[in-house]
Structure formats: structure tokens, C-alpha cells
XYZ file of C-alpha atoms in Angstrom:
399
model
C -28.310 87.454 58.205
C -30.200 86.073 55.951
C -28.290 88.524 53.620
C -24.903 87.261 54.823
C -26.044 83.353 54.288
C -27.117 84.145 50.723
C -23.303 86.049 49.956
C -21.426 83.226 51.317
C -24.006 81.045 49.178
C -22.743 83.510 46.311
C -18.882 83.175 47.459
C -18.894 79.770 47.537
C -19.637 79.136 43.990
C -17.582 81.734 43.032
C -14.842 79.063 44.102
C -16.398 76.416 42.078
C -16.505 77.830 39.642
C -13.308 79.441 38.632
C -10.889 76.552 38.291
C -13.113 74.977 35.570
C -12.954 79.072 34.083
C -9.590 78.900 34.034
C -8.702 76.255 33.259
C -10.283 76.748 29.928
C -9.481 80.638 28.856
C -5.816 79.124 29.404
C -5.987 76.045 26.586
C -7.028 77.208 22.817
C -8.896 74.341 20.759
C -8.709 73.756 17.077
C -11.139 71.099 15.345
C -10.069 69.205 12.704
C -13.049 69.174 11.295
C -13.570 73.447 11.368
C -9.681 72.422 8.613
C -11.741 70.370 6.135
C -11.812 66.753 7.531
C -14.052 65.103 6.810
C -15.316 61.936 9.062
C -16.224 58.910 6.493
C -13.294 57.098 5.703
C -13.634 57.876 2.353
C -12.507 61.917 1.820
C -8.683 61.881 2.223
C -7.926 64.132 5.546
C -4.438 64.059 5.141
C -4.449 67.752 4.505
C -6.690 68.772 7.101
C -4.796 67.052 9.961
C -1.377 68.627 8.757
C -2.807 71.816 7.991
C -5.260 71.835 11.644
C -1.441 71.249 12.875
C 0.134 73.737 11.397
C -1.913 76.619 12.885
C -1.681 75.123 16.134
C 2.102 74.657 16.711
C 2.874 77.538 15.204
C 0.415 79.212 17.422
C 1.922 82.562 18.921
C -0.227 81.915 22.559
C 1.514 80.427 25.413
C -1.252 78.306 26.055
C -2.068 74.642 25.960
C -2.820 73.844 22.769
C -6.054 71.192 22.363
C -5.980 69.452 18.674
C -10.183 67.870 18.900
C -10.764 64.413 16.771
C -14.249 64.097 17.570
C -15.822 60.349 16.664
C -15.297 58.964 13.104
C -12.719 57.519 10.837
C -10.724 59.574 8.713
C -8.140 58.730 5.856
C -5.181 59.389 6.583
C -4.589 58.606 2.904
C -0.611 59.659 2.704
C 2.336 59.788 5.483
C 1.781 62.617 7.965
C 5.199 64.134 9.391
C 3.852 66.288 12.785
C 7.090 68.906 13.208
C 8.139 70.672 15.108
C 9.353 72.559 17.429
C 5.664 74.178 18.833
C 5.386 77.590 20.371
C 3.000 76.224 23.276
C 4.601 74.336 26.009
C 1.928 71.321 25.851
C 0.338 70.155 23.268
C -2.907 67.577 23.568
C -4.325 65.102 20.618
C -7.684 63.993 21.754
C -8.589 61.711 19.112
C -12.195 59.886 19.672
C -11.748 58.861 16.614
C -10.198 55.712 14.189
C -7.520 57.837 11.549
C -7.153 54.928 8.948
C -4.976 54.166 6.433
C -5.382 53.642 2.591
C -6.169 50.001 1.749
C -4.175 49.870 -0.821
C -1.156 48.824 1.072
C 1.039 49.716 -2.323
C 0.502 53.981 -0.657
C 2.073 53.495 2.781
C 4.669 50.259 2.253
C 7.386 52.591 0.940
C 7.617 55.318 3.357
C 8.880 54.574 7.262
C 6.842 55.950 8.424
C 2.271 56.514 9.282
C 2.342 59.488 11.336
C 5.545 60.871 12.610
C 5.735 63.332 15.709
C 9.266 64.888 15.858
C 10.692 67.444 17.823
C 7.782 67.655 19.847
C 8.207 68.663 23.687
C 5.288 68.855 26.018
C 3.156 66.152 23.258
C -0.241 64.394 25.048
C -2.031 62.197 22.667
C -5.362 60.844 24.725
C -7.236 58.051 22.920
C -8.436 57.526 19.344
C -8.175 53.792 17.493
C -4.760 54.196 14.188
C -5.893 51.525 11.593
C -2.960 50.513 8.825
C -4.959 48.315 6.575
C -2.071 46.428 6.557
C -3.253 42.885 6.562
C -3.005 42.228 3.095
C 0.315 42.967 3.453
C 0.767 40.238 5.275
C 0.013 38.545 2.759
C 1.303 39.490 0.208
C 4.150 38.285 2.970
C 3.480 34.680 3.511
C 3.029 34.191 -0.106
C 4.756 32.636 -3.343
C 5.673 36.262 -4.208
C 6.670 36.993 -0.317
C 10.206 38.524 -2.371
C 8.406 40.918 -4.820
C 6.584 42.427 -1.605
C 7.040 46.186 0.329
C 8.561 45.951 3.365
C 5.862 48.348 4.726
C 5.204 51.443 7.376
C 5.718 51.581 10.772
C 2.738 53.287 11.683
C 3.047 55.426 14.570
C 6.991 56.989 14.928
C 7.865 59.040 17.648
C 11.788 61.311 16.779
C 13.403 63.319 18.615
C 10.802 64.094 21.076
C 10.662 64.801 24.894
C 8.805 65.230 27.676
C 5.937 62.872 26.051
C 2.507 61.211 27.269
C 0.409 58.482 25.446
C -2.511 57.270 27.489
C -5.662 54.251 26.102
C -4.447 54.554 22.809
C -5.624 51.775 20.287
C -3.197 50.517 17.032
C -4.676 47.639 14.755
C -3.356 45.884 11.410
C -0.028 47.324 11.493
C 1.291 47.011 8.522
C 5.249 46.566 10.331
C 6.240 47.984 14.338
C 3.014 49.905 15.677
C 4.740 52.026 17.591
C 8.571 53.076 17.626
C 10.416 55.606 19.947
C 13.518 56.708 18.967
C 15.599 59.442 20.464
C 13.658 60.586 22.965
C 13.456 61.458 26.341
C 10.872 61.277 28.776
C 8.145 59.899 27.504
C 5.310 57.427 29.338
C 2.731 54.974 27.713
C -0.035 54.090 29.316
C -3.397 51.453 28.797
C -1.899 51.243 25.415
C -2.815 48.632 22.960
C -1.399 46.577 19.633
C -3.565 43.925 18.148
C -2.662 42.175 15.189
C -2.546 38.645 14.075
C 0.366 36.006 15.047
C 1.101 35.837 12.267
C 1.885 39.150 11.475
C 5.321 39.622 10.213
C 7.360 42.183 12.222
C 4.591 43.895 13.670
C 6.324 44.648 16.255
C 3.891 46.622 19.328
C 6.959 49.060 21.159
C 9.908 49.692 19.847
C 12.597 52.159 21.811
C 15.457 52.983 20.516
C 18.992 55.407 21.040
C 15.982 57.124 24.198
C 16.195 58.033 27.980
C 13.275 57.548 30.257
C 10.928 55.415 29.183
C 8.183 53.628 30.729
C 5.245 51.733 29.815
C 2.628 50.670 31.354
C -0.726 48.689 31.811
C -0.315 47.838 27.962
C -1.656 44.649 26.243
C 0.454 43.990 22.903
C -1.459 41.708 20.401
C 1.631 41.016 17.674
C 3.613 38.368 15.094
C 7.089 39.706 16.002
C 8.175 41.334 19.558
C 5.289 42.880 22.145
C 8.401 45.185 22.942
C 11.102 45.647 21.694
C 14.821 47.349 22.905
C 16.927 48.119 20.715
C 20.941 49.963 21.367
C 20.907 53.612 23.492
C 18.187 52.892 25.600
C 18.617 53.841 29.152
C 16.578 53.996 31.918
C 13.281 52.033 31.150
C 10.376 51.013 32.739
C 7.729 48.551 32.593
C 5.479 46.991 34.282
C 1.113 45.451 33.632
C 2.287 44.179 30.815
C -0.466 41.762 28.563
C 1.977 39.680 25.536
C 0.827 36.690 23.655
C 0.765 36.814 21.184
C 4.366 37.506 19.391
C 7.745 37.163 20.731
C 8.318 38.094 24.038
C 9.686 41.105 25.141
C 12.993 41.424 24.111
C 16.496 42.716 24.502
C 17.868 43.284 20.857
C 19.035 42.896 19.053
C 22.226 44.224 19.970
C 25.633 42.902 17.926
C 24.721 43.705 14.483
C 26.916 46.054 13.859
C 31.021 46.766 15.319
C 30.045 50.037 17.083
C 26.627 49.914 18.576
C 25.213 51.394 22.219
C 23.800 49.269 24.027
C 20.793 48.899 26.479
C 20.917 49.472 30.768
C 19.340 50.526 33.593
C 15.327 48.169 32.579
C 12.813 46.964 34.737
C 10.631 45.045 34.348
C 7.443 44.142 36.141
C 4.470 41.955 36.496
C 3.974 40.749 33.008
C 2.236 38.372 31.711
C 2.907 36.090 28.974
C -0.015 33.373 27.221
C 1.042 31.262 23.859
C 3.560 33.658 23.464
C 7.025 32.713 21.320
C 9.639 33.843 24.152
C 9.187 35.738 28.289
C 11.643 36.783 28.877
C 14.470 37.413 25.687
C 17.357 38.883 24.818
C 18.823 38.075 21.958
C 22.455 39.515 20.156
C 23.667 38.053 16.943
C 27.511 36.317 16.262
C 29.541 38.640 15.744
C 32.375 40.950 16.615
C 30.848 45.189 18.859
C 31.634 46.512 21.238
C 27.657 47.085 22.541
C 26.921 45.657 26.166
C 23.506 44.660 28.704
C 23.694 46.108 31.756
C 21.058 46.298 35.168
C 18.070 44.549 33.807
C 15.774 43.579 36.346
C 12.569 40.564 35.294
C 10.685 40.598 38.909
C 7.362 39.245 38.606
C 6.074 37.554 35.411
C 3.134 34.807 35.368
C 3.927 32.284 31.661
C 1.207 30.764 30.135
C 2.577 28.063 27.313
C 5.564 30.289 26.277
C 7.663 28.566 24.029
C 11.263 29.844 25.499
C 10.021 31.249 28.850
C 13.797 32.679 29.893
C 16.409 33.243 26.712
C 19.221 34.728 26.589
C 20.436 34.189 22.391
C 24.086 35.421 22.123
C 24.046 32.856 18.333
C 20.898 35.150 17.084
C 20.640 35.285 13.070
C 17.099 35.109 11.778
C 18.526 34.209 8.453
C 21.165 32.600 6.401
C 24.761 33.187 6.072
C 24.963 33.487 9.285
C 28.486 35.000 10.781
C 29.184 32.853 12.973
C 31.237 34.099 15.393
C 31.796 34.928 19.081
C 29.012 37.300 20.431
C 31.199 40.659 21.542
C 28.390 41.929 23.404
C 28.849 42.083 27.330
C 25.883 40.521 29.378
C 26.272 41.735 32.709
C 24.019 42.087 36.136
C 20.875 40.298 35.383
C 17.961 39.390 38.009
C 15.454 36.863 36.796
C 12.330 37.421 40.478
C 9.294 35.649 41.246
C 8.744 34.168 38.341
C 6.144 30.912 37.610
C 4.008 29.225 34.855
C 4.773 26.866 31.915
C 6.894 26.290 29.737
C 5.896 25.111 25.990
C 9.278 22.878 25.064
C 10.837 20.824 27.373
C 13.587 23.766 28.162
C 12.284 26.498 29.530
C 15.470 28.219 30.578
C 18.144 28.214 28.543
C 21.386 30.580 28.828
C 23.455 30.528 25.376
C 26.096 33.237 25.879
C 29.224 34.386 24.597
C 32.344 31.832 24.492
C 35.003 34.962 24.024
C 32.569 37.125 26.937
C 30.301 34.839 28.297
C 27.446 36.499 30.650
C 28.259 37.419 34.001
C 26.483 38.346 37.400
C 23.227 36.029 35.854
C 20.858 35.747 39.164
C 17.501 33.903 39.299
C 15.796 33.573 42.271
C 11.733 32.232 42.820
C 11.886 30.936 39.352
C 9.179 28.144 39.403
C 8.777 27.225 35.242
C 7.613 23.470 34.656
C 7.203 22.132 30.779
C 3.312 20.692 29.898
C 1.109 18.976 32.106
C 3.618 20.221 35.151
C 6.287 17.461 33.581
C 9.805 19.058 34.705
C 11.296 21.134 32.824
C 14.985 21.881 31.650
C 17.530 24.284 31.118
C 20.588 24.451 29.566
C 23.345 26.855 29.897
C 27.334 27.696 28.257
C 28.660 30.296 28.786
C 27.498 32.006 31.657
C 28.349 32.990 35.413
C 25.475 34.007 38.211
C 23.503 32.316 41.308
C 20.537 30.961 42.174
C 18.501 31.760 45.198
C 15.666 30.033 46.858
C 13.377 28.506 44.816
C 14.057 27.127 41.038
C 12.285 24.851 39.256
C 14.197 23.496 36.524
C 16.923 23.237 38.611
C 19.723 25.712 37.688
C 22.672 24.860 35.523
C 24.265 28.474 36.949
């Protein structure tokens, strides 16, 4: 009986150990330190990171690849492209340290992106920080010689890639856009945090364009431009539990700058918080002919705290001089605003400025309660819009 008991205990231990042993045997590990990366923030580790990626990506093994970046600060002194496709069905980039750009913004400011993943399938980026050192470029753009300043670079760009997971990534001090998702399918982002100054120009938090089935959840975004910007060709986008402010809100567009342009459809935004932002939910299109469109948009559950334009459709968008001044050709249809409450920093809390040639249609307000400062009555403004309201709507609906 005693022997049988011992055998049972041994068998149970084997069952407990076996899964972790099997897991390690199906993963091939690559450490950037082994390829010469230096975690001191001084020595340029660009070649070491590229060498690590090339070795991992070209591995003939069918195992999951783990690329590990230990704690420390790693100077990435030039544009770094992680090129696919790779042989492995899954690559995990685990970052416990911080990737740091050069202090001199001129080094990167003329390239499209600092860090780029291209044609990669099954990528997971877990943790880590990206410090693009953009504050000196922001200062240049706000100074007397702003016309001579370079435009800057995007911190992280993922292009032509599928089945992407990004978890708990921190992006700070981006020169321009923080994260761009372009021509991708099946992207899941959770726990992303983005920090840039409220006066930092063109530092969109997350930009999605020409992509399908993208999810953004549990993100905190503080920036000088749109917290989330949604460009042409975006389809099936899910945004949930995003906190925005400072920033320019969650914006669809701008659309219609080109006469032939893809539209935006099936966007759901749930349970968001806006604090001190320029906008809350904004749709912006150029006042010129275009075949673009916006349809199937759901804004549900939002808290607005001192937001300048909580709900805005602007079909005469023009952030520059010499505006086209024509009727926007972008057709906006089927947009729901539901369960939205809070305070507007301006008297007009709801503004629909739609195209006279193609009026907005299917606009619905349901249980929207927005007040002006100190609970004063706010106003709504409507031009060329058709729709309906239901439940408690304050300010009074002008639809």
C-alpha cells in the first residue's frame, strides 16, 4: 500500500511538471544581450537588435520564438525595421527595458518611422517602454523657426501584418504619431499607455488605417493630438475603456482629402473617459468632392469632463489656410450616440455641421446628458442633419 502511494505521488508530480517542461521545449529563446546589445543607454544597440531579429525570424524551427530584452536602457540610434515574413508561426518580443531614441531629433526626424514591423504574422509585443525623445522637436515646432523644423518620425509602425498582439506597452515623448496600424488584420492591443505633452504637435496616440478587425482596450492616452485617429479603409474597429486627455479625442478622419478614398465602417467605442480634451467623439471631413463614407458607428457609454467639443461632426474641416470651401462629398450615415454624460467646456456641447450636398443621415441621440460649466444648460447646433433622439437628451436635440 505504501509503495502504491509513492507511485501515485510520483505520477502526480510528473503531471504537474510535464506542461511547463513541454512549454519550454516548444520555445526558442533569443536574448538581445547575446547579440551585443548594451543596456546603458549610451552604446548604440541598433545592430544588435537587428541581428537578434534576423536570427529569430530566419530560424528554421517551427517553435514559438521568444526575443527577450532585459531591464535597462537601449539606445536605438537609427531607424530599425523588423522585416518579415518569418519562419516561426509566432514571435514574442518581451521587453523589460526601455528603447531610447537619440537626443538629437534631427537623426530620426526625416524618416517615416523609428521602429517598424513589416509583413510579420503572429507577433506579440509584451511590455516595455519606447522613449522617442521628442520634446526638443516639439519646442522647435512651437518656436519662431517652426517652418524650418522637420516633421518628425512615428515611434512604432506596424504594416502589412496579421494576428498582432500588443500588451502593456508604454510610449513616451513621440516626435509624431506614437503607434500606427496600417494595412493589418486581426490586431489586439491591451493596456497600452501613451504619454506626450498636451501641446506636442501631431502626436496622435494610436492611428488605425486600411485595417480590419482591430481592438484597442484598457488604454490610457495623454497627447497633443487625437488620442485615437481612424483613417480611410478602417473596418470592424473595437475601442473599449480608453481614457483620453489631454488630446483631441477619438476622431474619425480627416476623410475626403482625396477624391477617391476608402471609407470607415463598423466602429464601436465603449465605456470611454475624456478629461480636459479638445474633443470627445469627432468625425471630420474636408469640404471638397470625395467618394468616401462613414457608416455603422456606435459611441456607447462615455464620461466627459470639461471637454471643449463633446460630440462633433465637422464636414468643413480645414486646419490650414486656403480651404477648399466646397460641399464635402463624404457621406455620413448610421451613427449612434448613447449613454453619454458629463460637462462641456464650451456652450455648444453637440454640433453637427454636415454637408449641404450630402446631409448626415441616421444620426441618433439616446440618453445623452451634457451640461455647460457648473451645470449650466448647454446648447446643440445642427446643419444638414437627419436623425432622431430617444430617452433623456440634454441639451435639447436639434435633429
